[in-house]
PDB file of C-alpha atoms in Angstrom:
ATOM      1  CA  MET A   1     105.923  73.715 110.703  1.00 50.00           C
ATOM      2  CA  ASN A   2     107.265  72.837 107.275  1.00 63.00           C
ATOM      3  CA  GLN A   3     109.875  75.037 105.657  1.00 91.00           C
ATOM      4  CA  LEU A   4     108.358  78.400 104.805  1.00 95.00           C
ATOM      5  CA  ARG A   5     108.913  79.727 101.292  1.00 97.00           C
ATOM      6  CA  ILE A   6     108.529  83.467 100.694  1.00 98.00           C
ATOM      7  CA  ARG A   7     108.206  84.578  97.062  1.00 98.00           C
ATOM      8  CA  ALA A   8     106.663  87.129  94.752  1.00 98.00           C
ATOM      9  CA  ALA A   9     103.361  86.157  93.186  1.00 98.00           C
ATOM     10  CA  ALA A  10     103.128  85.268  89.516  1.00 97.00           C
ATOM     11  CA  PRO A  11     100.108  85.816  87.245  1.00 97.00           C
ATOM     12  CA  ALA A  12      99.274  82.105  87.541  1.00 97.00           C
ATOM     13  CA  ASP A  13      98.770  82.594  91.306  1.00 97.00           C
ATOM     14  CA  ALA A  14      95.865  85.051  90.928  1.00 96.00           C
ATOM     15  CA  GLU A  15      92.979  82.591  91.401  1.00 96.00           C
ATOM     16  CA  ASP A  16      94.688  80.939  94.381  1.00 96.00           C
ATOM     17  CA  VAL A  17      95.366  84.340  95.950  1.00 96.00           C
ATOM     18  CA  LEU A  18      91.716  85.351  95.636  1.00 95.00           C
ATOM     19  CA  ALA A  19      90.564  82.062  97.182  1.00 94.00           C
ATOM     20  CA  PHE A  20      93.144  82.497  99.947  1.00 95.00           C
ATOM     21  CA  TRP A  21      91.935  86.053 100.712  1.00 94.00           C
ATOM     22  CA  ARG A  22      88.329  84.833 100.938  1.00 93.00           C
ATOM     23  CA  GLU A  23      89.444  82.394 103.643  1.00 92.00           C
ATOM     24  CA  ALA A  24      92.200  84.271 105.463  1.00 92.00           C
ATOM     25  CA  ALA A  25      91.708  88.012 104.971  1.00 88.00           C
ATOM     26  CA  GLU A  26      89.154  90.093 106.780  1.00 80.00           C
ATOM     27  CA  GLY A  27      87.043  92.319 104.602  1.00 72.00           C
ATOM     28  CA  THR A  28      87.022  92.682 100.857  1.00 75.00           C
ATOM     29  CA  SER A  29      88.365  95.197  98.413  1.00 80.00           C
ATOM     30  CA  ILE A  30      86.982  96.600  95.190  1.00 78.00           C
ATOM     31  CA  THR A  31      90.081  95.133  93.504  1.00 80.00           C
ATOM     32  CA  ASP A  32      89.506  91.578  94.737  1.00 86.00           C
ATOM     33  CA  ASP A  33      89.116  90.088  91.291  1.00 87.00           C
ATOM     34  CA  LEU A  34      91.348  88.493  88.670  1.00 93.00           C
ATOM     35  CA  ASP A  35      91.805  91.757  86.802  1.00 93.00           C
ATOM     36  CA  GLY A  36      92.861  93.567  89.987  1.00 93.00           C
ATOM     37  CA  VAL A  37      95.423  90.944  90.962  1.00 95.00           C
ATOM     38  CA  HIS A  38      96.765  90.685  87.415  1.00 97.00           C
ATOM     39  CA  ARG A  39      97.140  94.478  87.187  1.00 95.00           C
ATOM     40  CA  LEU A  40      99.029  94.567  90.472  1.00 95.00           C
ATOM     41  CA  ILE A  41     101.460  91.848  89.365  1.00 96.00           C
ATOM     42  CA  ALA A  42     101.920  93.393  85.908  1.00 96.00           C
ATOM     43  CA  ARG A  43     102.602  96.887  87.283  1.00 94.00           C
ATOM     44  CA  ASP A  44     104.842  95.826  90.158  1.00 94.00           C
ATOM     45  CA  PRO A  45     105.900  92.178  89.948  1.00 95.00           C
ATOM     46  CA  ASP A  46     107.495  92.201  93.414  1.00 95.00           C
ATOM     47  CA  ALA A  47     104.600  93.815  95.296  1.00 96.00           C
ATOM     48  CA  LEU A  48     102.447  90.784  96.076  1.00 97.00           C
ATOM     49  CA  ILE A  49     104.481  88.621  98.430  1.00 98.00           C
ATOM     50  CA  LEU A  50     103.298  85.099  99.244  1.00 98.00           C
ATOM     51  CA  ALA A  51     104.205  82.592 101.938  1.00 98.00           C
ATOM     52  CA  GLU A  52     103.921  78.877 101.207  1.00 97.00           C
ATOM     53  CA  SER A  53     104.308  75.869 103.448  1.00 95.00           C
ATOM     54  CA  ALA A  54     104.431  72.395 101.890  1.00 92.00           C
ATOM     55  CA  GLY A  55     103.053  73.885  98.661  1.00 92.00           C
ATOM     56  CA  LEU A  56     100.068  75.471 100.444  1.00 95.00           C
ATOM     57  CA  LEU A  57      99.507  79.227 100.266  1.00 97.00           C
ATOM     58  CA  VAL A  58      99.482  80.252 103.942  1.00 97.00           C
ATOM     59  CA  GLY A  59     100.146  84.007 103.881  1.00 97.00           C
ATOM     60  CA  SER A  60     100.234  87.171 101.819  1.00 97.00           C
ATOM     61  CA  VAL A  61     101.099  90.833 101.969  1.00 96.00           C
ATOM     62  CA  VAL A  62     100.981  93.523  99.320  1.00 95.00           C
ATOM     63  CA  ALA A  63     104.090  95.693  99.621  1.00 96.00           C
ATOM     64  CA  GLY A  64     103.437  98.452  97.123  1.00 93.00           C
ATOM     65  CA  TYR A  65     105.971 101.139  96.360  1.00 92.00           C
ATOM     66  CA  ASP A  66     105.090 104.021  94.075  1.00 89.00           C
ATOM     67  CA  GLY A  67     108.410 105.851  94.257  1.00 87.00           C
ATOM     68  CA  TRP A  68     107.156 107.943  97.167  1.00 88.00           C
ATOM     69  CA  ARG A  69     105.343 105.769  99.701  1.00 88.00           C
ATOM     70  CA  CYS A  70     105.733 102.230 100.953  1.00 92.00           C
ATOM     71  CA  SER A  71     102.221 100.865 101.417  1.00 91.00           C
ATOM     72  CA  LEU A  72     101.270  97.584 103.047  1.00 93.00           C
ATOM     73  CA  TYR A  73      97.950  95.876 102.388  1.00 91.00           C
ATOM     74  CA  ARG A  74      96.394  92.443 102.663  1.00 91.00           C
ATOM     75  CA  LEU A  75      98.624  91.003 105.381  1.00 93.00           C
ATOM     76  CA  ALA A  76      96.824  87.728 105.957  1.00 93.00           C
ATOM     77  CA  VAL A  77      97.651  84.273 107.276  1.00 94.00           C
ATOM     78  CA  LEU A  78      95.474  81.166 107.138  1.00 95.00           C
ATOM     79  CA  PRO A  79      93.765  80.774 110.516  1.00 93.00           C
ATOM     80  CA  ALA A  80      95.257  77.312 111.157  1.00 93.00           C
ATOM     81  CA  HIS A  81      98.769  78.686 110.509  1.00 95.00           C
ATOM     82  CA  ARG A  82      98.671  81.822 112.645  1.00 92.00           C
ATOM     83  CA  ARG A  83     101.126  82.490 115.468  1.00 91.00           C
ATOM     84  CA  GLN A  84     103.903  80.589 113.693  1.00 92.00           C
ATOM     85  CA  GLY A  85     105.942  83.565 112.451  1.00 92.00           C
ATOM     86  CA  ILE A  86     104.434  83.744 108.968  1.00 95.00           C
ATOM     87  CA  ALA A  87     103.260  87.362 109.241  1.00 93.00           C
ATOM     88  CA  THR A  88     106.670  88.305 110.642  1.00 94.00           C
ATOM     89  CA  ALA A  89     108.428  86.617 107.708  1.00 96.00           C
ATOM     90  CA  LEU A  90     106.144  88.390 105.229  1.00 96.00           C
ATOM     91  CA  LEU A  91     106.710  91.783 106.838  1.00 94.00           C
ATOM     92  CA  ASP A  92     110.468  91.180 106.940  1.00 95.00           C
ATOM     93  CA  ALA A  93     110.382  90.479 103.190  1.00 97.00           C
ATOM     94  CA  ALA A  94     108.251  93.582 102.558  1.00 95.00           C
ATOM     95  CA  GLU A  95     110.550  95.798 104.624  1.00 94.00           C
ATOM     96  CA  ARG A  96     113.663  94.456 102.843  1.00 96.00           C
ATOM     97  CA  ARG A  97     111.954  95.244  99.538  1.00 96.00           C
ATOM     98  CA  PHE A  98     111.214  98.782 100.673  1.00 94.00           C
ATOM     99  CA  LEU A  99     114.747  99.384 101.928  1.00 93.00           C
ATOM    100  CA  ALA A 100     116.188  98.075  98.652  1.00 94.00           C
ATOM    101  CA  VAL A 101     114.220 100.671  96.653  1.00 92.00           C
ATOM    102  CA  GLY A 102     114.973 103.535  99.041  1.00 91.00           C
ATOM    103  CA  GLY A 103     111.751 103.473 101.050  1.00 90.00           C
ATOM    104  CA  ARG A 104     111.776 105.283 104.357  1.00 89.00           C
ATOM    105  CA  ARG A 105     108.523 104.387 106.096  1.00 89.00           C
ATOM    106  CA  GLY A 106     105.979 101.610 105.783  1.00 88.00           C
ATOM    107  CA  ASP A 107     102.317 102.621 105.909  1.00 84.00           C
ATOM    108  CA  ALA A 108      99.918  99.790 106.745  1.00 83.00           C
ATOM    109  CA  MET A 109      96.214  99.688 105.961  1.00 81.00           C
ATOM    110  CA  VAL A 110      94.546  98.055 108.983  1.00 78.00           C
ATOM    111  CA  LEU A 111      90.818  97.587 109.472  1.00 78.00           C
ATOM    112  CA  GLU A 112      89.743  99.500 112.563  1.00 79.00           C
ATOM    113  CA  ALA A 113      87.429  96.733 113.735  1.00 75.00           C
ATOM    114  CA  ASN A 114      90.101  94.019 113.430  1.00 80.00           C
ATOM    115  CA  GLY A 115      91.623  93.928 116.920  1.00 77.00           C
ATOM    116  CA  ARG A 116      93.777  90.885 116.132  1.00 83.00           C
ATOM    117  CA  ALA A 117      95.312  92.702 113.169  1.00 81.00           C
ATOM    118  CA  ARG A 118      95.974  95.830 115.210  1.00 85.00           C
ATOM    119  CA  GLN A 119      97.813  93.699 117.779  1.00 83.00           C
ATOM    120  CA  ALA A 120      99.872  91.982 115.082  1.00 82.00           C
ATOM    121  CA  TRP A 121     100.906  95.280 113.492  1.00 80.00           C
ATOM    122  CA  ALA A 122     101.817  96.730 116.892  1.00 81.00           C
ATOM    123  CA  ALA A 123     103.905  93.646 117.692  1.00 84.00           C
ATOM    124  CA  ALA A 124     105.770  94.204 114.410  1.00 78.00           C
ATOM    125  CA  GLY A 125     106.690  97.748 115.487  1.00 82.00           C
ATOM    126  CA  TYR A 126     103.995  99.720 113.645  1.00 83.00           C
ATOM    127  CA  HIS A 127     101.909 102.335 115.409  1.00 85.00           C
ATOM    128  CA  ARG A 128      98.621 104.001 114.693  1.00 85.00           C
ATOM    129  CA  GLU A 129      98.619 107.619 113.589  1.00 84.00           C
ATOM    130  CA  ASP A 130      95.451 109.280 114.759  1.00 83.00           C
ATOM    131  CA  HIS A 131      96.059 112.591 112.998  1.00 81.00           C
ATOM    132  CA  CYS A 132      95.158 111.246 109.563  1.00 78.00           C
ATOM    133  CA  HIS A 133      92.421 109.022 108.215  1.00 76.00           C
ATOM    134  CA  ARG A 134      91.900 107.283 104.933  1.00 75.00           C
ATOM    135  CA  TRP A 135      89.434 108.880 102.523  1.00 76.00           C
ATOM    136  CA  VAL A 136      88.229 106.774  99.598  1.00 76.00           C
ATOM    137  CA  LYS A 137      86.149 107.072  96.482  1.00 77.00           C
ATOM    138  CA  PRO A 138      85.496 104.172  94.096  1.00 77.00           C
ATOM    139  CA  LEU A 139      86.516 105.284  90.616  1.00 79.00           C
ATOM    140  CA  GLU A 140      84.577 104.800  87.437  1.00 80.00           C
ATOM    141  CA  PRO A 141      86.047 105.462  84.008  1.00 77.00           C
ATOM    142  CA  VAL A 142      85.338 108.984  82.773  1.00 72.00           C
ATOM    143  CA  ARG A 143      83.835 109.053  79.307  1.00 66.00           C
ATOM    144  CA  ASP A 144      84.377 111.935  76.916  1.00 62.00           C
ATOM    145  CA  ALA A 145      82.736 111.771  73.518  1.00 55.00           C
ATOM    146  CA  GLY A 146      82.594 107.986  73.712  1.00 56.00           C
ATOM    147  CA  ARG A 147      86.172 107.347  74.760  1.00 56.00           C
ATOM    148  CA  ALA A 148      87.830 106.973  78.130  1.00 55.00           C
ATOM    149  CA  THR A 149      90.093 109.801  79.189  1.00 57.00           C
ATOM    150  CA  GLY A 150      93.438 109.207  80.812  1.00 58.00           C
ATOM    151  CA  PRO A 151      95.908 111.223  82.830  1.00 63.00           C
ATOM    152  CA  VAL A 152      96.556 114.822  81.917  1.00 57.00           C
ATOM    153  CA  SER A 153      99.820 115.235  80.011  1.00 54.00           C
TER     154      SER A 153
END
């Protein structure tokens, strides 16, 4: 395999990242759009980590840190490039990022039905916690007298 380059995504990468996820990632997210990727990069420029080989985007992981939790999302590798250490390199980069900011545990979002992903996460040293489950609710802006409301001060 060509030399692997691991780097943080830039705003100019957003369209390529979305195309990559359509090909390499399983499932979709409500934030899989240009605005979602741009917001992620603007809020935390080091969170979206990319792997490139010979100029081709071959892998990604979102390593989000909110000051409390280290969250891992969107670990994906192009099918033709799997089993070459790309996911391991991405997770190593994510874990170094977390350690550098004082993170103490990585929490990975893994689709239950994706057996290949579960095996990859287990091989990287992660384990499933059965005592908690993810609960979600898509958010819509709240309108009050014609204007959006924000966080409570």
